[in-house]
Amino acid sequence: MKLLSSLLFVGLLSGCGNSENNLPEATPCQDRVAIVLVAHSFVQGLCGCEEAGAPVTSGTFTCTIEHGSAVIFHLQGSSRSHQILSTGTPGFVSTPLLGSAGPEDDRKKSHTTIFAEPGTYEFIDAFLPGISGKIVVQ
């Protein structure tokens, strides 16, 4: 499992480019930044979440961060569209459509949200039924 996570992480690093379509060029695991991988069949915290980084294939994904931290929702290798939708109160601005139809270079693959206030922020992926998530901000 750790090998798979390491391979996914290395794969993400090899695709760094502009911040519109890929992860930032800076080292992804920075203080007060969490990276949440959204894929065809799972959601996974790559770094920055207090919880271990095992992929969640059903049920609820949880990522605990400090207030003022950023969460980067990153689409990984999926031909399907994904969109993270805030479902509770407090709420956050939902992501735009990630991986929407069009040439690969024109697809938005990452979206960053800053969580300034403590609380539990619940979300779903509009295109990944069976998995929900929450960002717990301390």
mmCIF file with all atom_site columns, C-alpha atoms in Angstrom:
data_model
loop_
_atom_site.group_PDB
_atom_site.id
_atom_site.type_symbol
_atom_site.label_atom_id
_atom_site.label_alt_id
_atom_site.label_comp_id
_atom_site.label_asym_id
_atom_site.label_entity_id
_atom_site.label_seq_id
_atom_site.pdbx_PDB_ins_code
_atom_site.Cartn_x
_atom_site.Cartn_y
_atom_site.Cartn_z
_atom_site.occupancy
_atom_site.B_iso_or_equiv
_atom_site.pdbx_formal_charge
_atom_site.auth_seq_id
_atom_site.auth_comp_id
_atom_site.auth_asym_id
_atom_site.auth_atom_id
_atom_site.pdbx_PDB_model_num
ATOM 1   C CA . MET A 1 1   ? 0.000   0.000  0.000   1.00 0.00 ? 1   MET A CA 1
ATOM 2   C CA . LYS A 1 2   ? 2.837   2.399  0.853   1.00 0.00 ? 2   LYS A CA 1
ATOM 3   C CA . LEU A 1 3   ? 4.499   1.526  -2.453  1.00 0.00 ? 3   LEU A CA 1
ATOM 4   C CA . LEU A 1 4   ? 1.302   2.390  -4.347  1.00 0.00 ? 4   LEU A CA 1
ATOM 5   C CA . SER A 1 5   ? 1.019   5.714  -2.504  1.00 0.00 ? 5   SER A CA 1
ATOM 6   C CA . SER A 1 6   ? 4.669   6.477  -3.246  1.00 0.00 ? 6   SER A CA 1
ATOM 7   C CA . LEU A 1 7   ? 4.205   5.686  -6.932  1.00 0.00 ? 7   LEU A CA 1
ATOM 8   C CA . LEU A 1 8   ? 1.129   7.921  -7.118  1.00 0.00 ? 8   LEU A CA 1
ATOM 9   C CA . PHE A 1 9   ? 3.041   10.722 -5.411  1.00 0.00 ? 9   PHE A CA 1
ATOM 10  C CA . VAL A 1 10  ? 6.016   10.374 -7.793  1.00 0.00 ? 10  VAL A CA 1
ATOM 11  C CA . GLY A 1 11  ? 3.577   10.379 -10.709 1.00 0.00 ? 11  GLY A CA 1
ATOM 12  C CA . LEU A 1 12  ? 2.103   13.659 -9.501  1.00 0.00 ? 12  LEU A CA 1
ATOM 13  C CA . LEU A 1 13  ? 5.521   15.248 -9.142  1.00 0.00 ? 13  LEU A CA 1
ATOM 14  C CA . SER A 1 14  ? 6.531   14.243 -12.658 1.00 0.00 ? 14  SER A CA 1
ATOM 15  C CA . GLY A 1 15  ? 3.560   16.145 -14.085 1.00 0.00 ? 15  GLY A CA 1
ATOM 16  C CA . CYS A 1 16  ? 4.250   19.509 -12.466 1.00 0.00 ? 16  CYS A CA 1
ATOM 17  C CA . GLY A 1 17  ? 3.720   22.526 -14.678 1.00 0.00 ? 17  GLY A CA 1
ATOM 18  C CA . ASN A 1 18  ? 1.506   25.566 -14.498 1.00 0.00 ? 18  ASN A CA 1
ATOM 19  C CA . SER A 1 19  ? -0.761  25.883 -11.496 1.00 0.00 ? 19  SER A CA 1
ATOM 20  C CA . GLU A 1 20  ? -3.882  25.897 -13.657 1.00 0.00 ? 20  GLU A CA 1
ATOM 21  C CA . ASN A 1 21  ? -3.622  22.236 -14.684 1.00 0.00 ? 21  ASN A CA 1
ATOM 22  C CA . ASN A 1 22  ? -1.149  20.602 -12.330 1.00 0.00 ? 22  ASN A CA 1
ATOM 23  C CA . LEU A 1 23  ? 0.122   20.754 -8.793  1.00 0.00 ? 23  LEU A CA 1
ATOM 24  C CA . PRO A 1 24  ? 2.307   23.767 -7.975  1.00 0.00 ? 24  PRO A CA 1
ATOM 25  C CA . GLU A 1 25  ? 5.968   23.494 -8.931  1.00 0.00 ? 25  GLU A CA 1
ATOM 26  C CA . ALA A 1 26  ? 6.982   23.976 -5.286  1.00 0.00 ? 26  ALA A CA 1
ATOM 27  C CA . THR A 1 27  ? 7.324   20.892 -3.104  1.00 0.00 ? 27  THR A CA 1
ATOM 28  C CA . PRO A 1 28  ? 3.725   19.668 -2.675  1.00 0.00 ? 28  PRO A CA 1
ATOM 29  C CA . CYS A 1 29  ? 4.051   18.794 1.015   1.00 0.00 ? 29  CYS A CA 1
ATOM 30  C CA . GLN A 1 30  ? 4.326   22.220 2.575   1.00 0.00 ? 30  GLN A CA 1
ATOM 31  C CA . ASP A 1 31  ? 3.301   23.522 5.976   1.00 0.00 ? 31  ASP A CA 1
ATOM 32  C CA . ARG A 1 32  ? -0.418  24.420 6.086   1.00 0.00 ? 32  ARG A CA 1
ATOM 33  C CA . VAL A 1 33  ? -1.150  22.780 2.713   1.00 0.00 ? 33  VAL A CA 1
ATOM 34  C CA . ALA A 1 34  ? -3.056  19.520 2.283   1.00 0.00 ? 34  ALA A CA 1
ATOM 35  C CA . ILE A 1 35  ? -3.310  17.696 -1.034  1.00 0.00 ? 35  ILE A CA 1
ATOM 36  C CA . VAL A 1 36  ? -6.445  15.614 -1.597  1.00 0.00 ? 36  VAL A CA 1
ATOM 37  C CA . LEU A 1 37  ? -6.265  13.301 -4.602  1.00 0.00 ? 37  LEU A CA 1
ATOM 38  C CA . VAL A 1 38  ? -9.567  12.727 -6.425  1.00 0.00 ? 38  VAL A CA 1
ATOM 39  C CA . ALA A 1 39  ? -9.537  9.743  -8.784  1.00 0.00 ? 39  ALA A CA 1
ATOM 40  C CA . HIS A 1 40  ? -12.004 7.583  -10.693 1.00 0.00 ? 40  HIS A CA 1
ATOM 41  C CA . SER A 1 41  ? -12.771 5.280  -7.764  1.00 0.00 ? 41  SER A CA 1
ATOM 42  C CA . PHE A 1 42  ? -11.278 6.814  -4.618  1.00 0.00 ? 42  PHE A CA 1
ATOM 43  C CA . VAL A 1 43  ? -10.308 9.917  -2.633  1.00 0.00 ? 43  VAL A CA 1
ATOM 44  C CA . GLN A 1 44  ? -6.959  10.049 -0.804  1.00 0.00 ? 44  GLN A CA 1
ATOM 45  C CA . GLY A 1 45  ? -5.049  12.534 1.323   1.00 0.00 ? 45  GLY A CA 1
ATOM 46  C CA . LEU A 1 46  ? -1.508  12.654 -0.051  1.00 0.00 ? 46  LEU A CA 1
ATOM 47  C CA . CYS A 1 47  ? -0.089  15.010 2.551   1.00 0.00 ? 47  CYS A CA 1
ATOM 48  C CA . GLY A 1 48  ? -1.066  17.709 5.010   1.00 0.00 ? 48  GLY A CA 1
ATOM 49  C CA . CYS A 1 49  ? -3.955  15.769 6.592   1.00 0.00 ? 49  CYS A CA 1
ATOM 50  C CA . GLU A 1 50  ? -3.526  14.419 10.128  1.00 0.00 ? 50  GLU A CA 1
ATOM 51  C CA . GLU A 1 51  ? -5.078  11.118 9.036   1.00 0.00 ? 51  GLU A CA 1
ATOM 52  C CA . ALA A 1 52  ? -3.114  8.370  7.301   1.00 0.00 ? 52  ALA A CA 1
ATOM 53  C CA . GLY A 1 53  ? -3.042  8.486  3.504   1.00 0.00 ? 53  GLY A CA 1
ATOM 54  C CA . ALA A 1 54  ? -4.971  5.310  2.649   1.00 0.00 ? 54  ALA A CA 1
ATOM 55  C CA . PRO A 1 55  ? -7.376  5.646  -0.302  1.00 0.00 ? 55  PRO A CA 1
ATOM 56  C CA . VAL A 1 56  ? -11.077 5.777  0.618   1.00 0.00 ? 56  VAL A CA 1
ATOM 57  C CA . THR A 1 57  ? -13.161 3.773  -1.857  1.00 0.00 ? 57  THR A CA 1
ATOM 58  C CA . SER A 1 58  ? -16.465 3.975  0.024   1.00 0.00 ? 58  SER A CA 1
ATOM 59  C CA . GLY A 1 59  ? -17.774 5.778  3.077   1.00 0.00 ? 59  GLY A CA 1
ATOM 60  C CA . THR A 1 60  ? -16.354 9.043  4.389   1.00 0.00 ? 60  THR A CA 1
ATOM 61  C CA . PHE A 1 61  ? -12.925 10.523 3.709   1.00 0.00 ? 61  PHE A CA 1
ATOM 62  C CA . THR A 1 62  ? -11.598 12.792 6.496   1.00 0.00 ? 62  THR A CA 1
ATOM 63  C CA . CYS A 1 63  ? -8.793  15.345 6.383   1.00 0.00 ? 63  CYS A CA 1
ATOM 64  C CA . THR A 1 64  ? -7.978  17.301 9.558   1.00 0.00 ? 64  THR A CA 1
ATOM 65  C CA . ILE A 1 65  ? -6.051  20.563 9.148   1.00 0.00 ? 65  ILE A CA 1
ATOM 66  C CA . GLU A 1 66  ? -5.246  23.743 11.087  1.00 0.00 ? 66  GLU A CA 1
ATOM 67  C CA . HIS A 1 67  ? -7.362  26.850 10.396  1.00 0.00 ? 67  HIS A CA 1
ATOM 68  C CA . GLY A 1 68  ? -5.822  29.049 7.725   1.00 0.00 ? 68  GLY A CA 1
ATOM 69  C CA . SER A 1 69  ? -4.566  26.013 5.811   1.00 0.00 ? 69  SER A CA 1
ATOM 70  C CA . ALA A 1 70  ? -5.133  25.402 2.120   1.00 0.00 ? 70  ALA A CA 1
ATOM 71  C CA . VAL A 1 71  ? -6.534  22.211 0.617   1.00 0.00 ? 71  VAL A CA 1
ATOM 72  C CA . ILE A 1 72  ? -5.647  21.403 -2.979  1.00 0.00 ? 72  ILE A CA 1
ATOM 73  C CA . PHE A 1 73  ? -8.227  19.092 -4.552  1.00 0.00 ? 73  PHE A CA 1
ATOM 74  C CA . HIS A 1 74  ? -6.306  17.418 -7.402  1.00 0.00 ? 74  HIS A CA 1
ATOM 75  C CA . LEU A 1 75  ? -7.783  15.223 -10.135 1.00 0.00 ? 75  LEU A CA 1
ATOM 76  C CA . GLN A 1 76  ? -5.534  12.281 -10.939 1.00 0.00 ? 76  GLN A CA 1
ATOM 77  C CA . GLY A 1 77  ? -5.565  10.459 -14.271 1.00 0.00 ? 77  GLY A CA 1
ATOM 78  C CA . SER A 1 78  ? -9.278  10.241 -14.861 1.00 0.00 ? 78  SER A CA 1
ATOM 79  C CA . SER A 1 79  ? -11.118 10.686 -18.123 1.00 0.00 ? 79  SER A CA 1
ATOM 80  C CA . ARG A 1 80  ? -14.226 11.412 -16.059 1.00 0.00 ? 80  ARG A CA 1
ATOM 81  C CA . SER A 1 81  ? -15.232 14.790 -14.755 1.00 0.00 ? 81  SER A CA 1
ATOM 82  C CA . HIS A 1 82  ? -15.266 15.432 -11.017 1.00 0.00 ? 82  HIS A CA 1
ATOM 83  C CA . GLN A 1 83  ? -16.587 18.292 -8.906  1.00 0.00 ? 83  GLN A CA 1
ATOM 84  C CA . ILE A 1 84  ? -16.259 18.695 -5.140  1.00 0.00 ? 84  ILE A CA 1
ATOM 85  C CA . LEU A 1 85  ? -19.532 20.106 -3.797  1.00 0.00 ? 85  LEU A CA 1
ATOM 86  C CA . SER A 1 86  ? -19.882 21.589 -0.317  1.00 0.00 ? 86  SER A CA 1
ATOM 87  C CA . THR A 1 87  ? -22.912 19.994 1.385   1.00 0.00 ? 87  THR A CA 1
ATOM 88  C CA . GLY A 1 88  ? -23.120 21.294 4.932   1.00 0.00 ? 88  GLY A CA 1
ATOM 89  C CA . THR A 1 89  ? -22.814 24.263 7.221   1.00 0.00 ? 89  THR A CA 1
ATOM 90  C CA . PRO A 1 90  ? -20.300 25.760 7.458   1.00 0.00 ? 90  PRO A CA 1
ATOM 91  C CA . GLY A 1 91  ? -19.730 25.570 3.741   1.00 0.00 ? 91  GLY A CA 1
ATOM 92  C CA . PHE A 1 92  ? -17.039 26.427 1.246   1.00 0.00 ? 92  PHE A CA 1
ATOM 93  C CA . VAL A 1 93  ? -17.070 27.397 -2.411  1.00 0.00 ? 93  VAL A CA 1
ATOM 94  C CA . SER A 1 94  ? -17.432 24.217 -4.471  1.00 0.00 ? 94  SER A CA 1
ATOM 95  C CA . THR A 1 95  ? -14.718 23.446 -7.011  1.00 0.00 ? 95  THR A CA 1
ATOM 96  C CA . PRO A 1 96  ? -15.266 24.118 -10.674 1.00 0.00 ? 96  PRO A CA 1
ATOM 97  C CA . LEU A 1 97  ? -15.704 21.102 -12.916 1.00 0.00 ? 97  LEU A CA 1
ATOM 98  C CA . LEU A 1 98  ? -12.374 19.252 -12.891 1.00 0.00 ? 98  LEU A CA 1
ATOM 99  C CA . GLY A 1 99  ? -11.383 17.241 -15.943 1.00 0.00 ? 99  GLY A CA 1
ATOM 100 C CA . SER A 1 100 ? -14.201 18.562 -18.093 1.00 0.00 ? 100 SER A CA 1
ATOM 101 C CA . ALA A 1 101 ? -14.406 17.601 -21.747 1.00 0.00 ? 101 ALA A CA 1
ATOM 102 C CA . GLY A 1 102 ? -11.878 19.186 -24.048 1.00 0.00 ? 102 GLY A CA 1
ATOM 103 C CA . PRO A 1 103 ? -8.250  18.789 -25.013 1.00 0.00 ? 103 PRO A CA 1
ATOM 104 C CA . GLU A 1 104 ? -6.154  17.376 -22.158 1.00 0.00 ? 104 GLU A CA 1
ATOM 105 C CA . ASP A 1 105 ? -4.101  20.577 -21.892 1.00 0.00 ? 105 ASP A CA 1
ATOM 106 C CA . ASP A 1 106 ? -7.254  22.642 -21.383 1.00 0.00 ? 106 ASP A CA 1
ATOM 107 C CA . ARG A 1 107 ? -8.644  20.567 -18.523 1.00 0.00 ? 107 ARG A CA 1
ATOM 108 C CA . LYS A 1 108 ? -8.472  22.092 -15.066 1.00 0.00 ? 108 LYS A CA 1
ATOM 109 C CA . LYS A 1 109 ? -7.076  19.438 -12.730 1.00 0.00 ? 109 LYS A CA 1
ATOM 110 C CA . SER A 1 110 ? -6.566  21.270 -9.433  1.00 0.00 ? 110 SER A CA 1
ATOM 111 C CA . HIS A 1 111 ? -8.464  23.697 -7.258  1.00 0.00 ? 111 HIS A CA 1
ATOM 112 C CA . THR A 1 112 ? -7.265  25.282 -4.010  1.00 0.00 ? 112 THR A CA 1
ATOM 113 C CA . THR A 1 113 ? -9.548  26.255 -1.132  1.00 0.00 ? 113 THR A CA 1
ATOM 114 C CA . ILE A 1 114 ? -8.346  28.068 2.004   1.00 0.00 ? 114 ILE A CA 1
ATOM 115 C CA . PHE A 1 115 ? -10.171 27.138 5.207   1.00 0.00 ? 115 PHE A CA 1
ATOM 116 C CA . ALA A 1 116 ? -9.851  30.212 7.454   1.00 0.00 ? 116 ALA A CA 1
ATOM 117 C CA . GLU A 1 117 ? -12.422 29.331 10.125  1.00 0.00 ? 117 GLU A CA 1
ATOM 118 C CA . PRO A 1 118 ? -12.570 26.259 12.407  1.00 0.00 ? 118 PRO A CA 1
ATOM 119 C CA . GLY A 1 119 ? -15.397 23.824 11.736  1.00 0.00 ? 119 GLY A CA 1
ATOM 120 C CA . THR A 1 120 ? -16.304 20.633 9.905   1.00 0.00 ? 120 THR A CA 1
ATOM 121 C CA . TYR A 1 121 ? -16.801 21.171 6.178   1.00 0.00 ? 121 TYR A CA 1
ATOM 122 C CA . GLU A 1 122 ? -18.645 18.308 4.485   1.00 0.00 ? 122 GLU A CA 1
ATOM 123 C CA . PHE A 1 123 ? -18.497 17.546 0.775   1.00 0.00 ? 123 PHE A CA 1
ATOM 124 C CA . ILE A 1 124 ? -19.319 15.048 -1.945  1.00 0.00 ? 124 ILE A CA 1
ATOM 125 C CA . ASP A 1 125 ? -17.913 14.454 -5.405  1.00 0.00 ? 125 ASP A CA 1
ATOM 126 C CA . ALA A 1 126 ? -20.823 15.005 -7.783  1.00 0.00 ? 126 ALA A CA 1
ATOM 127 C CA . PHE A 1 127 ? -19.509 12.221 -10.042 1.00 0.00 ? 127 PHE A CA 1
ATOM 128 C CA . LEU A 1 128 ? -18.283 9.675  -7.470  1.00 0.00 ? 128 LEU A CA 1
ATOM 129 C CA . PRO A 1 129 ? -21.304 8.212  -5.686  1.00 0.00 ? 129 PRO A CA 1
ATOM 130 C CA . GLY A 1 130 ? -20.731 6.342  -2.453  1.00 0.00 ? 130 GLY A CA 1
ATOM 131 C CA . ILE A 1 131 ? -17.884 8.520  -1.211  1.00 0.00 ? 131 ILE A CA 1
ATOM 132 C CA . SER A 1 132 ? -18.350 11.605 0.918   1.00 0.00 ? 132 SER A CA 1
ATOM 133 C CA . GLY A 1 133 ? -15.780 13.646 2.736   1.00 0.00 ? 133 GLY A CA 1
ATOM 134 C CA . LYS A 1 134 ? -15.128 16.170 5.412   1.00 0.00 ? 134 LYS A CA 1
ATOM 135 C CA . ILE A 1 135 ? -12.418 18.682 6.092   1.00 0.00 ? 135 ILE A CA 1
ATOM 136 C CA . VAL A 1 136 ? -12.075 19.165 9.853   1.00 0.00 ? 136 VAL A CA 1
ATOM 137 C CA . VAL A 1 137 ? -10.536 22.569 10.542  1.00 0.00 ? 137 VAL A CA 1
ATOM 138 C CA . GLN A 1 138 ? -9.090  23.066 14.039  1.00 0.00 ? 138 GLN A CA 1
#
